[in-house]
Amino acid sequence: MHTFLYVKCNFFVHSHCADSSDSPSPPLSFPTFTMDRPLLRRMSASGCCSYSTLKAWLPILSWLPRYKLKWLQMDLLAGITVGLTTVPQALAYAEVAGLPVQYGLYSAFMGGFIYTLLGTSKDVTLGPTAIMSLLCFSVVGGQPHRAVLLTLLCGLIQAVMALLRLGFLLDFISFPVIKGFTCAAAVTIGFGQVKNILGLKDVPHQFFLEVYYTFYKIPEARIGDVVLGLLCLAVLVMLMFMKMGLGSEDVPPCSRLARKLVWAVTTMRNALVVVAASLVAFSWDAYGHHVFTITGKTSQGLPPFRPPPTSDTMANGTVVSFGEIVEDFGGGLAVIPIMGLLESIAIAKAFASQNDYRIDANQELLAIGVTNIMGSFVSAYPVTGSFGRTAVNSQTGVCSPAGGIVTSVIVLLSLEFLMPVFYYIPKACLAAVIICAVAPMVDYHVVANMWRIRKLDLLPFVVTFLMSFWQVQYGIIAGVAVSGAMLLYNMARPQIKVSDHGVLVMELSSGLSFPATEHLSHIIHTQALQVSLPRSVVLDCHHVSVIDYTVISELRDLLRQFKLRDVQLVFSRLQPSVLEVLLAADLQGLRHTDSVEAALQMESENLLND
């Protein structure tokens, strides 16, 4: 016998990659697999190893056979552009993570190779980000060995979630919680770089202490750092607004060339500013004037490929075991993998919608997990998708994930040949890059929107925002707890619309689950059973799709109470699955109708007969 597997594929087509002379089939495809579960259970061992199943785990097999040399030009251009953006950002984000700058580059190249094999979005680029850097620092406190071990554990957690298809758990983190966290993270990261703009030293990293000591030590600010930092900040902001102000591409050829030149300069603004600032610092240093705080000596060359350390040695020689390190990680070991997945999948979905293709969320989990696992062998700290670099990738016209390979090669070349040059990068310049990168994350419009649409959603937003200034992971946990409590309250206290038609009609506005049984029982008792003249009730169950044993037990007691008072409880508009459960429960006195009108007519006939 042959086992057949039905596979539903959704393809993306990108305008830059289309060719009217080619066949109608799209140039690249990323499949989203829809499989019939009974069919899966009947699959033979050979079916599990079929080519279709292999393509599900290795999406590169779906688009590589269609790859053409025409798209290589766009992928090379996008990869180089993103690479020139990645290198300065990676150096800067390592500062946020409290790690030597080379660790930013160690974390920036593995994602390009792994995502090409396992990713389902042509646009997403994986690497260090501001948020993940902040989370990493909050957990490991700038200790490189622990950061690398954290990467391995995060990757394992993410990969296991992908294999067990647990991506749905991310749906329980609400939008207000995510926005509250990102806004707080942007403020924390941005203000954390003010000390580097001012050239201050020995400022604590805890946010409130950092604010206090930054203002306290302003008299100690270094003039050179302040001038250079503000100048870099002004240039970056100016170039950012220039890019935002670029008009339509529908312009004369000469203007189109100028527009492309401006776009290229503004897109690579981070690299250009870092190079210019480094030249300035080198020039002053060459003449013996040390007026800038520079990055200093960094490790040259590629990182060794080796397993991450499973223990750590303190400065006093004390060996910290693996179990003790994991215990020190605490809640961060849950927060970092989940926030990494959230950030990357949100970015992938946004650009998939924008460019008209589909992604597989669980496959994205696997790609991020494997990237972190493999990254831990090259001394990387946890990575995720970068919105800024993904936007650059998409706008440059990337045609496939292969653009990430070009980006990774540029990072590797920088590690091998340019590390001595990074010695002269001023910290004030990197601080300006970081501030400009995180500033758009402070989305004050979302507060106004939540206030206008549903004010209660501001509660988890505010709780997450404020708690994140204390400890980042506590902010996320508190926000999830508040939004979870709100969700459970809505389940336990569903709205019940009561109308009087001679008989009370109670309509449940949402489902009926076991937390809501006590509420429903209380409403029925206070309005129908415990009044001076007990009344019959028609329970409109149109919105009830699931019912459990706790609800059955409460309904059995209610039917008994109605019978003792010589009134009726009638169920109307039951879903077939719910009716099947009620009949299986063999409830005495169970009466049901197909409509509310039929139930009212039944009660009217009973009153006339009485």
Coordinates of C-alpha atoms in Angstrom, one line a residue:
M1 CA 0.0 0.0 0.0
H2 CA 1.0 3.6 -0.6
T3 CA 0.5 6.3 1.9
F4 CA -0.4 9.7 0.4
L5 CA 0.2 12.9 2.3
Y6 CA -1.9 16.0 1.4
V7 CA 0.3 19.1 1.6
K8 CA -1.1 22.6 1.2
C9 CA 1.5 25.1 0.2
N10 CA 1.4 28.9 0.3
F11 CA 3.9 30.7 -1.8
F12 CA 5.4 34.2 -1.7
V13 CA 6.3 36.2 -4.7
H14 CA 8.4 39.3 -4.3
S15 CA 8.2 42.1 -6.9
H16 CA 12.0 42.5 -7.1
C17 CA 12.4 38.8 -8.0
A18 CA 9.6 38.4 -10.5
D19 CA 10.4 37.9 -14.2
S20 CA 7.7 38.2 -16.8
S21 CA 9.5 35.9 -19.2
D22 CA 9.5 33.0 -16.8
S23 CA 6.9 30.4 -16.3
P24 CA 3.8 31.3 -14.2
S25 CA 5.1 29.4 -11.2
P26 CA 6.4 31.6 -8.4
P27 CA 10.2 31.9 -8.1
L28 CA 10.4 30.9 -4.5
S29 CA 8.1 29.0 -2.1
F30 CA 7.9 28.5 1.6
P31 CA 5.3 25.8 2.5
T32 CA 2.8 26.0 5.3
F33 CA 1.8 22.4 5.8
T34 CA -1.8 21.4 6.6
M35 CA -2.0 17.7 7.5
D36 CA -5.0 15.5 8.2
R37 CA -4.4 14.1 11.7
P38 CA -6.0 10.7 11.1
L39 CA -3.9 10.4 8.0
L40 CA -0.8 11.2 9.9
R41 CA -1.5 8.4 12.4
R42 CA -1.8 6.0 9.5
M43 CA 1.5 7.1 7.9
S44 CA 4.1 4.4 7.6
A45 CA 7.7 4.7 8.5
S46 CA 8.6 5.3 4.9
G47 CA 6.0 8.1 4.8
C48 CA 7.6 9.8 7.8
C49 CA 10.8 10.0 5.8
S50 CA 9.2 11.2 2.6
Y51 CA 10.6 14.2 0.6
S52 CA 7.5 16.2 1.5
T53 CA 8.2 15.7 5.2
L54 CA 11.8 16.5 4.7
K55 CA 10.8 19.8 3.0
A56 CA 8.6 20.6 6.1
W57 CA 11.7 20.4 8.3
L58 CA 14.1 22.0 5.7
P59 CA 12.3 24.8 3.9
I60 CA 15.4 25.4 1.8
L61 CA 14.5 22.4 -0.2
S62 CA 11.3 24.2 -1.3
W63 CA 12.9 27.3 -2.7
L64 CA 16.5 26.3 -3.6
P65 CA 15.5 24.2 -6.7
R66 CA 13.8 27.3 -8.1
Y67 CA 16.7 29.7 -7.3
K68 CA 18.0 31.6 -10.3
L69 CA 21.2 33.6 -10.9
K70 CA 19.0 36.7 -11.5
W71 CA 18.1 36.8 -7.8
L72 CA 21.7 36.4 -6.7
Q73 CA 22.3 40.1 -7.5
M74 CA 19.5 41.2 -5.2
D75 CA 20.5 38.8 -2.4
L76 CA 24.1 40.0 -2.6
L77 CA 23.0 43.7 -2.5
A78 CA 20.7 43.0 0.5
G79 CA 23.2 40.9 2.3
I80 CA 26.0 43.5 2.0
T81 CA 23.7 46.3 3.1
V82 CA 22.4 44.4 6.1
G83 CA 26.0 43.4 6.9
L84 CA 27.2 47.0 7.0
T85 CA 24.2 47.7 9.4
T86 CA 24.8 44.6 11.5
V87 CA 28.5 45.1 12.4
P88 CA 28.2 48.4 14.2
Q89 CA 24.9 47.4 15.8
A90 CA 26.4 44.1 17.0
L91 CA 29.3 46.0 18.6
A92 CA 26.9 48.5 20.3
Y93 CA 24.5 45.8 21.5
A94 CA 27.3 43.9 23.2
E95 CA 27.8 47.1 25.3
V96 CA 24.1 46.8 26.3
A97 CA 24.6 43.2 27.3
G98 CA 27.7 44.2 29.4
L99 CA 30.0 42.0 27.3
P100 CA 33.2 42.7 25.3
V101 CA 32.3 44.1 21.9
Q102 CA 33.5 41.0 20.0
Y103 CA 30.7 39.0 21.6
G104 CA 28.2 41.1 19.6
L105 CA 29.9 39.9 16.4
Y106 CA 30.2 36.3 17.7
S107 CA 26.4 36.4 18.0
A108 CA 25.7 38.0 14.6
F109 CA 26.9 35.4 12.1
M110 CA 25.4 32.0 13.0
G111 CA 21.8 33.1 12.4
G112 CA 22.4 33.8 8.7
F113 CA 23.6 30.2 8.0
I114 CA 21.0 28.4 10.1
Y115 CA 18.0 30.5 9.1
T116 CA 18.8 29.9 5.4
L117 CA 18.3 26.2 6.0
L118 CA 15.4 26.3 8.5
G119 CA 13.6 29.7 8.1
T120 CA 10.3 30.3 6.4
S121 CA 10.6 34.1 5.8
K122 CA 12.8 35.6 3.1
D123 CA 13.2 38.8 5.0
V124 CA 14.0 38.0 8.7
T125 CA 17.6 38.4 9.9
L126 CA 18.6 36.8 13.2
G127 CA 21.2 38.3 15.5
P128 CA 21.7 40.4 18.6
T129 CA 19.0 43.0 19.4
A130 CA 18.6 45.7 22.0
I131 CA 15.9 43.8 23.9
M132 CA 17.7 40.5 24.0
S133 CA 20.9 42.3 25.0
L134 CA 19.1 44.0 27.9
L135 CA 17.5 40.7 29.0
C136 CA 20.8 38.9 28.8
F137 CA 22.5 41.6 31.0
S138 CA 19.7 41.4 33.6
V139 CA 20.3 37.6 33.9
V140 CA 24.0 37.1 33.6
G141 CA 25.3 40.6 34.7
G142 CA 27.9 40.8 31.9
Q143 CA 29.6 37.5 32.6
P144 CA 30.6 36.0 29.1
H145 CA 30.8 32.4 30.2
R146 CA 27.3 32.5 31.7
A147 CA 25.9 34.4 28.7
V148 CA 27.1 31.6 26.4
L149 CA 25.6 28.9 28.6
L150 CA 22.4 30.9 28.7
T151 CA 22.4 30.8 24.9
L152 CA 22.6 27.0 24.9
L153 CA 19.8 26.6 27.4
C154 CA 17.5 29.1 25.6
G155 CA 18.1 27.3 22.3
L156 CA 17.2 23.9 23.8
I157 CA 14.0 25.3 25.3
Q158 CA 13.0 26.9 22.0
A159 CA 13.8 23.8 20.0
V160 CA 11.8 21.6 22.4
M161 CA 8.9 24.0 22.1
A162 CA 9.1 23.7 18.3
L163 CA 9.2 19.9 18.3
L164 CA 6.3 19.7 20.7
R165 CA 4.3 22.3 18.7
L166 CA 4.0 24.6 21.7
G167 CA 4.0 27.8 19.8
F168 CA 0.4 28.5 20.8
L169 CA 1.7 29.3 24.4
L170 CA 3.0 32.6 23.0
D171 CA -0.6 33.6 22.3
F172 CA -1.1 34.0 26.1
I173 CA 1.2 37.0 26.1
S174 CA -1.1 39.9 25.2
F175 CA -0.2 42.9 23.1
P176 CA -0.4 45.4 26.0
V177 CA 2.2 43.3 27.9
I178 CA 4.5 43.2 24.9
K179 CA 4.2 47.0 24.3
G180 CA 4.7 47.8 28.0
F181 CA 7.9 45.7 28.0
T182 CA 9.3 47.2 24.7
C183 CA 8.6 50.8 25.8
A184 CA 10.2 50.2 29.2
A185 CA 13.2 48.4 27.5
A186 CA 13.7 51.3 25.1
V187 CA 13.7 53.8 28.0
T188 CA 16.1 51.6 30.0
I189 CA 18.5 51.0 27.2
G190 CA 18.4 54.5 25.9
F191 CA 19.0 56.1 29.3
G192 CA 21.7 53.5 30.0
Q193 CA 23.7 55.0 27.1
V194 CA 23.6 58.5 28.4
K195 CA 26.6 57.7 30.7
N196 CA 28.6 56.8 27.6
I197 CA 27.6 60.0 25.8
L198 CA 28.8 61.9 28.8
G199 CA 32.0 59.7 29.3
L200 CA 31.1 58.8 32.9
K201 CA 32.5 55.8 34.6
D202 CA 31.5 53.6 37.6
V203 CA 27.8 54.2 37.1
P204 CA 25.6 51.3 38.5
H205 CA 23.5 49.3 36.1
Q206 CA 20.3 49.1 38.2
F207 CA 17.9 51.6 36.5
F208 CA 17.0 53.9 39.4
L209 CA 20.6 54.0 40.7
E210 CA 21.7 54.6 37.2
V211 CA 19.4 57.6 36.9
Y212 CA 20.6 59.0 40.2
Y213 CA 24.3 58.6 39.6
T214 CA 24.2 59.8 36.0
F215 CA 22.8 63.2 37.1
Y216 CA 25.0 63.2 40.2
K217 CA 28.2 62.7 38.1
I218 CA 27.4 65.2 35.4
P219 CA 30.2 67.5 36.6
E220 CA 32.6 64.7 35.7
A221 CA 31.5 64.5 32.1
R222 CA 34.3 64.5 29.4
I223 CA 33.9 67.3 26.9
G224 CA 35.3 65.2 24.0
D225 CA 32.8 62.4 24.6
V226 CA 29.9 64.8 24.9
V227 CA 30.7 66.7 21.8
L228 CA 31.3 63.6 19.7
G229 CA 28.3 61.8 21.1
L230 CA 25.9 64.6 20.4
L231 CA 27.4 65.2 17.0
C232 CA 26.9 61.5 16.1
L233 CA 23.4 61.6 17.5
A234 CA 22.5 64.7 15.4
V235 CA 23.9 63.1 12.2
L236 CA 22.1 59.8 12.8
V237 CA 18.8 61.6 13.4
M238 CA 19.3 63.8 10.4
L239 CA 20.0 60.8 8.1
M240 CA 17.0 58.9 9.6
F241 CA 14.7 61.8 8.8
M242 CA 16.2 62.1 5.3
K243 CA 15.4 58.4 4.7
M244 CA 11.8 58.8 6.0
G245 CA 11.4 61.9 3.7
L246 CA 12.4 60.1 0.5
G247 CA 9.6 60.5 -2.1
S248 CA 8.2 58.0 -4.6
E249 CA 10.4 56.0 -6.9
D250 CA 8.3 57.3 -9.9
V251 CA 10.8 60.2 -10.7
P252 CA 13.0 61.1 -13.7
P253 CA 16.1 58.9 -14.2
C254 CA 18.6 61.5 -12.9
S255 CA 16.5 62.1 -9.7
R256 CA 16.1 58.3 -9.3
L257 CA 19.9 57.9 -9.2
A258 CA 20.2 60.7 -6.6
R259 CA 17.4 59.1 -4.6
K260 CA 19.2 55.7 -4.6
L261 CA 22.4 57.4 -3.5
V262 CA 20.6 59.1 -0.6
W263 CA 18.9 55.9 0.3
A264 CA 22.2 54.0 0.3
V265 CA 23.9 56.6 2.5
T266 CA 21.0 56.8 5.0
T267 CA 20.6 53.0 5.2
M268 CA 24.2 52.5 6.0
R269 CA 24.3 55.5 8.3
N270 CA 25.4 53.5 11.4
A271 CA 28.4 52.1 9.6
L272 CA 29.3 55.5 8.1
V273 CA 29.0 57.3 11.5
V274 CA 31.0 54.6 13.3
V275 CA 33.8 54.8 10.7
A276 CA 33.9 58.6 10.8
A277 CA 34.0 58.7 14.6
S278 CA 36.7 56.1 14.7
L279 CA 38.9 58.1 12.3
V280 CA 38.4 61.2 14.5
A281 CA 39.4 59.2 17.6
F282 CA 42.4 57.7 15.8
S283 CA 43.5 61.1 14.7
W284 CA 43.4 62.6 18.1
D285 CA 45.0 59.6 19.7
A286 CA 47.8 59.6 17.1
Y287 CA 48.8 63.1 18.3
G288 CA 48.7 62.0 21.9
H289 CA 45.4 63.7 22.8
H290 CA 43.2 61.0 24.6
V291 CA 40.0 63.0 24.6
F292 CA 37.6 60.2 23.8
T293 CA 36.6 57.0 25.7
I294 CA 37.3 54.3 23.2
T295 CA 36.4 50.6 23.0
G296 CA 39.9 49.4 23.7
K297 CA 41.6 46.1 23.0
T298 CA 39.4 43.3 21.6
S299 CA 40.1 39.7 20.7
Q300 CA 41.1 39.3 17.1
G301 CA 40.1 36.4 14.9
L302 CA 37.2 34.0 14.7
P303 CA 35.9 32.4 17.9
P304 CA 36.9 28.8 18.6
F305 CA 34.2 26.2 17.9
R306 CA 33.8 24.5 21.3
P307 CA 31.0 23.4 23.7
P308 CA 29.8 26.1 26.0
P309 CA 31.1 25.9 29.6
T310 CA 28.9 24.1 32.1
S311 CA 30.6 25.6 35.1
D312 CA 32.1 28.9 36.1
T313 CA 35.1 30.0 38.1
M314 CA 34.8 33.1 40.3
A315 CA 37.7 35.7 40.7
N316 CA 38.6 34.1 44.1
G317 CA 38.9 30.7 42.5
T318 CA 35.5 29.3 43.7
V319 CA 34.0 26.9 41.1
V320 CA 30.3 27.5 40.5
S321 CA 28.5 24.3 39.3
F322 CA 26.0 23.9 36.5
G323 CA 23.1 23.6 38.9
E324 CA 24.0 26.7 40.8
I325 CA 24.4 28.7 37.5
V326 CA 20.9 27.6 36.3
E327 CA 19.5 28.5 39.8
D328 CA 21.0 31.9 39.4
F329 CA 19.4 32.4 36.0
G330 CA 16.0 32.0 37.8
G331 CA 12.9 33.3 35.9
G332 CA 15.2 34.7 33.1
L333 CA 15.5 31.2 31.8
A334 CA 11.8 31.2 30.9
V335 CA 11.5 34.9 30.0
I336 CA 14.4 35.1 27.5
P337 CA 13.4 32.2 25.2
I338 CA 9.8 33.3 25.1
M339 CA 10.6 37.0 24.5
G340 CA 13.1 35.9 21.8
L341 CA 10.4 33.8 20.1
L342 CA 7.8 36.6 20.4
E343 CA 10.0 39.2 18.9
S344 CA 11.1 37.1 16.0
I345 CA 7.7 35.6 15.1
A346 CA 6.0 39.0 15.3
I347 CA 8.6 40.4 12.8
A348 CA 8.2 37.4 10.5
K349 CA 4.4 37.7 10.5
A350 CA 4.6 41.4 9.8
F351 CA 6.8 41.2 6.8
A352 CA 5.0 38.0 5.5
S353 CA 1.8 40.0 5.5
Q354 CA 3.5 43.0 3.9
N355 CA 5.1 40.9 1.1
D356 CA 2.2 38.5 0.7
Y357 CA 3.6 35.1 1.8
R358 CA 3.0 32.8 4.7
I359 CA 5.3 31.6 7.5
D360 CA 5.2 28.5 9.7
A361 CA 5.4 29.7 13.3
N362 CA 6.6 26.4 14.7
Q363 CA 9.3 26.1 12.1
E364 CA 10.4 29.7 13.1
L365 CA 10.7 28.4 16.7
L366 CA 13.0 25.6 15.5
A367 CA 15.1 28.0 13.4
I368 CA 15.7 30.3 16.4
G369 CA 16.3 27.4 18.7
V370 CA 18.9 25.7 16.5
T371 CA 20.6 29.1 15.9
N372 CA 21.0 29.7 19.6
I373 CA 22.2 26.1 20.2
M374 CA 24.8 26.3 17.5
G375 CA 25.6 29.9 18.5
S376 CA 26.6 28.7 21.9
F377 CA 29.4 26.8 20.4
V378 CA 30.9 30.0 19.0
S379 CA 30.5 32.1 22.2
A380 CA 27.3 33.9 21.1
Y381 CA 24.7 35.3 23.5
P382 CA 21.0 34.8 22.9
V383 CA 19.7 36.2 19.6
T384 CA 16.3 36.8 17.9
G385 CA 14.9 38.5 14.8
S386 CA 15.8 42.2 14.4
F387 CA 13.1 44.5 13.2
G388 CA 15.4 47.2 11.9
R389 CA 17.7 44.9 10.0
T390 CA 14.8 42.9 8.7
A391 CA 13.2 46.1 7.4
V392 CA 16.5 47.0 5.6
N393 CA 16.7 43.5 4.2
S394 CA 13.1 43.7 2.8
Q395 CA 13.5 47.3 1.4
T396 CA 16.7 46.3 -0.4
G397 CA 14.8 43.7 -2.3
V398 CA 16.1 40.4 -0.9
C399 CA 14.7 37.4 -2.8
S400 CA 15.5 34.5 -0.4
P401 CA 17.0 33.7 3.0
A402 CA 20.3 33.3 1.2
G403 CA 21.0 37.0 1.7
G404 CA 21.7 36.1 5.3
I405 CA 24.7 34.1 4.2
V406 CA 26.2 37.2 2.7
T407 CA 25.6 39.2 5.9
S408 CA 27.2 36.4 8.0
V409 CA 30.3 36.4 5.7
I410 CA 30.7 40.1 6.2
V411 CA 30.6 39.6 10.0
L412 CA 33.1 36.8 9.8
L413 CA 35.5 39.0 7.6
S414 CA 35.1 41.8 10.2
L415 CA 36.1 39.4 13.0
E416 CA 39.1 38.1 11.1
F417 CA 40.5 41.3 9.7
L418 CA 39.0 44.4 11.3
M419 CA 39.1 43.8 15.0
P420 CA 42.3 45.9 15.5
V421 CA 40.4 48.8 13.9
F422 CA 37.5 48.5 16.4
Y423 CA 40.0 49.5 19.1
Y424 CA 39.4 53.1 18.2
I425 CA 35.6 53.1 18.1
P426 CA 34.4 55.7 20.6
K427 CA 31.9 54.5 23.1
A428 CA 29.9 57.7 22.7
C429 CA 29.5 56.9 19.0
L430 CA 28.2 53.4 19.9
A431 CA 25.9 54.9 22.4
A432 CA 24.4 57.2 19.8
V433 CA 23.8 54.2 17.5
I434 CA 21.9 52.4 20.3
I435 CA 19.8 55.4 21.3
C436 CA 18.7 55.9 17.7
A437 CA 17.9 52.2 17.3
V438 CA 15.7 52.0 20.4
A439 CA 14.0 55.4 20.2
P440 CA 11.3 54.2 17.7
M441 CA 10.3 51.5 20.2
V442 CA 8.8 54.1 22.5
D443 CA 5.3 54.0 20.9
Y444 CA 3.3 56.5 22.8
H445 CA 0.5 56.3 20.2
V446 CA -0.4 52.8 21.5
V447 CA -1.4 54.3 24.9
A448 CA -3.8 56.7 23.3
N449 CA -5.3 53.9 21.2
M450 CA -5.8 51.6 24.2
W451 CA -7.4 54.5 26.2
R452 CA -9.8 55.1 23.3
I453 CA -10.6 51.4 22.5
R454 CA -10.5 49.7 25.9
K455 CA -9.2 51.4 28.9
L456 CA -8.8 48.2 30.9
D457 CA -6.0 47.1 28.6
L458 CA -3.9 49.9 30.0
L459 CA -3.6 47.9 33.3
P460 CA -1.3 45.1 32.1
F461 CA 0.6 47.7 30.0
V462 CA 1.2 50.0 33.0
V463 CA 2.1 47.1 35.3
T464 CA 4.6 45.7 32.8
F465 CA 6.0 49.1 32.0
L466 CA 6.6 50.1 35.6
M467 CA 7.8 46.7 36.9
S468 CA 10.3 46.4 34.1
F469 CA 12.3 49.3 35.5
W470 CA 12.8 47.3 38.7
Q471 CA 13.7 44.0 36.9
V472 CA 13.0 43.3 33.3
Q473 CA 11.9 39.7 33.8
Y474 CA 9.7 40.7 36.7
G475 CA 7.9 43.2 34.5
I476 CA 7.1 40.6 31.9
I477 CA 6.0 38.0 34.5
A478 CA 3.8 40.6 36.3
G479 CA 2.2 41.8 33.1
V480 CA 1.4 38.2 32.0
A481 CA 0.0 37.5 35.5
V482 CA -2.3 40.6 35.3
S483 CA -3.5 39.9 31.8
G484 CA -4.0 36.2 32.7
A485 CA -6.1 37.3 35.8
M486 CA -8.2 39.5 33.5
L487 CA -8.7 36.6 31.1
L488 CA -9.7 34.2 33.9
Y489 CA -12.0 36.8 35.4
N490 CA -13.8 37.1 32.0
M491 CA -14.1 33.3 31.9
A492 CA -15.4 33.1 35.5
R493 CA -17.8 36.0 35.2
P494 CA -19.3 35.9 31.7
Q495 CA -22.0 38.4 30.9
I496 CA -25.5 37.0 31.3
K497 CA -28.3 38.9 29.5
V498 CA -31.6 38.5 31.4
S499 CA -34.9 39.3 29.7
D500 CA -38.5 38.8 31.0
H501 CA -41.0 37.2 28.6
G502 CA -43.3 35.9 31.4
V503 CA -40.5 33.4 31.7
L504 CA -36.9 34.5 32.4
V505 CA -34.6 34.1 29.4
M506 CA -30.9 34.1 30.3
E507 CA -28.5 34.3 27.4
L508 CA -24.8 33.6 28.0
S509 CA -22.7 36.1 26.1
S510 CA -19.7 33.7 26.0
G511 CA -18.9 30.0 26.7
L512 CA -19.7 28.2 29.9
S513 CA -16.7 26.7 31.6
F514 CA -16.3 25.4 35.1
P515 CA -15.0 28.7 36.6
A516 CA -18.3 30.3 35.5
T517 CA -20.7 27.8 37.1
E518 CA -20.9 29.5 40.5
H519 CA -21.7 32.8 38.8
L520 CA -24.4 31.3 36.7
S521 CA -25.9 29.4 39.7
H522 CA -25.8 32.7 41.7
I523 CA -27.7 34.6 39.0
I524 CA -30.3 31.9 38.6
H525 CA -30.9 31.5 42.4
T526 CA -31.2 35.3 43.0
Q527 CA -33.5 36.0 40.1
A528 CA -35.5 32.9 39.7
L529 CA -35.4 30.5 42.7
Q530 CA -35.0 32.6 45.8
V531 CA -37.7 35.1 44.9
S532 CA -41.2 35.1 46.6
L533 CA -42.7 33.4 43.5
P534 CA -40.2 31.1 41.8
R535 CA -40.0 31.4 38.1
S536 CA -39.1 29.2 35.2
V537 CA -36.0 29.9 33.2
V538 CA -35.0 29.4 29.6
L539 CA -31.2 29.1 29.3
D540 CA -30.0 30.2 25.8
C541 CA -26.9 28.2 25.2
H542 CA -26.1 29.3 21.7
H543 CA -22.6 30.4 22.6
V544 CA -21.7 27.4 24.7
S545 CA -19.5 25.1 22.7
V546 CA -17.7 23.1 25.5
I547 CA -19.1 21.7 28.7
D548 CA -17.3 19.8 31.5
Y549 CA -18.0 17.6 34.5
T550 CA -18.1 20.5 37.0
V551 CA -20.8 22.2 34.9
I552 CA -22.8 19.0 34.6
S553 CA -22.7 18.6 38.4
E554 CA -24.0 22.2 38.9
L555 CA -26.7 21.7 36.3
R556 CA -27.9 18.5 38.0
D557 CA -28.3 20.4 41.3
L558 CA -30.1 23.3 39.6
L559 CA -32.5 20.9 37.9
R560 CA -33.3 19.4 41.3
Q561 CA -33.8 22.8 42.8
F562 CA -36.2 23.8 40.0
K563 CA -38.2 20.6 40.4
L564 CA -38.5 21.1 44.2
R565 CA -40.1 24.6 43.5
D566 CA -42.3 23.2 40.7
V567 CA -40.8 25.4 38.0
Q568 CA -38.8 24.5 34.9
L569 CA -35.3 25.0 33.6
V570 CA -35.3 24.6 29.8
F571 CA -32.1 24.6 27.6
S572 CA -32.4 26.1 24.1
R573 CA -30.2 26.3 21.0
L574 CA -27.7 23.7 22.3
Q575 CA -24.7 22.8 20.2
P576 CA -24.8 19.2 19.1
S577 CA -21.6 18.4 20.9
V578 CA -23.0 20.0 24.1
L579 CA -26.3 18.2 23.8
E580 CA -24.5 14.9 23.4
V581 CA -22.7 15.4 26.7
L582 CA -25.9 16.4 28.5
L583 CA -27.7 13.3 27.2
A584 CA -24.8 11.1 28.2
A585 CA -24.9 12.6 31.7
D586 CA -28.5 11.3 32.0
L587 CA -29.8 14.4 33.8
Q588 CA -33.2 14.0 35.4
G589 CA -35.7 16.5 34.2
L590 CA -33.6 17.7 31.2
R591 CA -35.7 19.6 28.7
H592 CA -34.3 21.2 25.6
T593 CA -35.5 23.0 22.4
D594 CA -34.1 24.1 19.1
S595 CA -35.0 27.8 19.7
V596 CA -35.9 30.2 22.4
E597 CA -39.3 30.7 20.8
A598 CA -40.0 27.0 21.1
A599 CA -39.0 27.0 24.7
L600 CA -41.3 30.0 25.5
Q601 CA -44.2 28.3 23.7
M602 CA -43.6 25.1 25.7
E603 CA -43.7 27.1 28.9
S604 CA -46.9 28.9 27.8
E605 CA -48.6 25.6 27.1
N606 CA -47.5 24.3 30.5
L607 CA -49.0 27.3 32.3
L608 CA -52.3 26.9 30.4
N609 CA -52.4 23.2 31.3
D610 CA -51.8 24.1 34.9

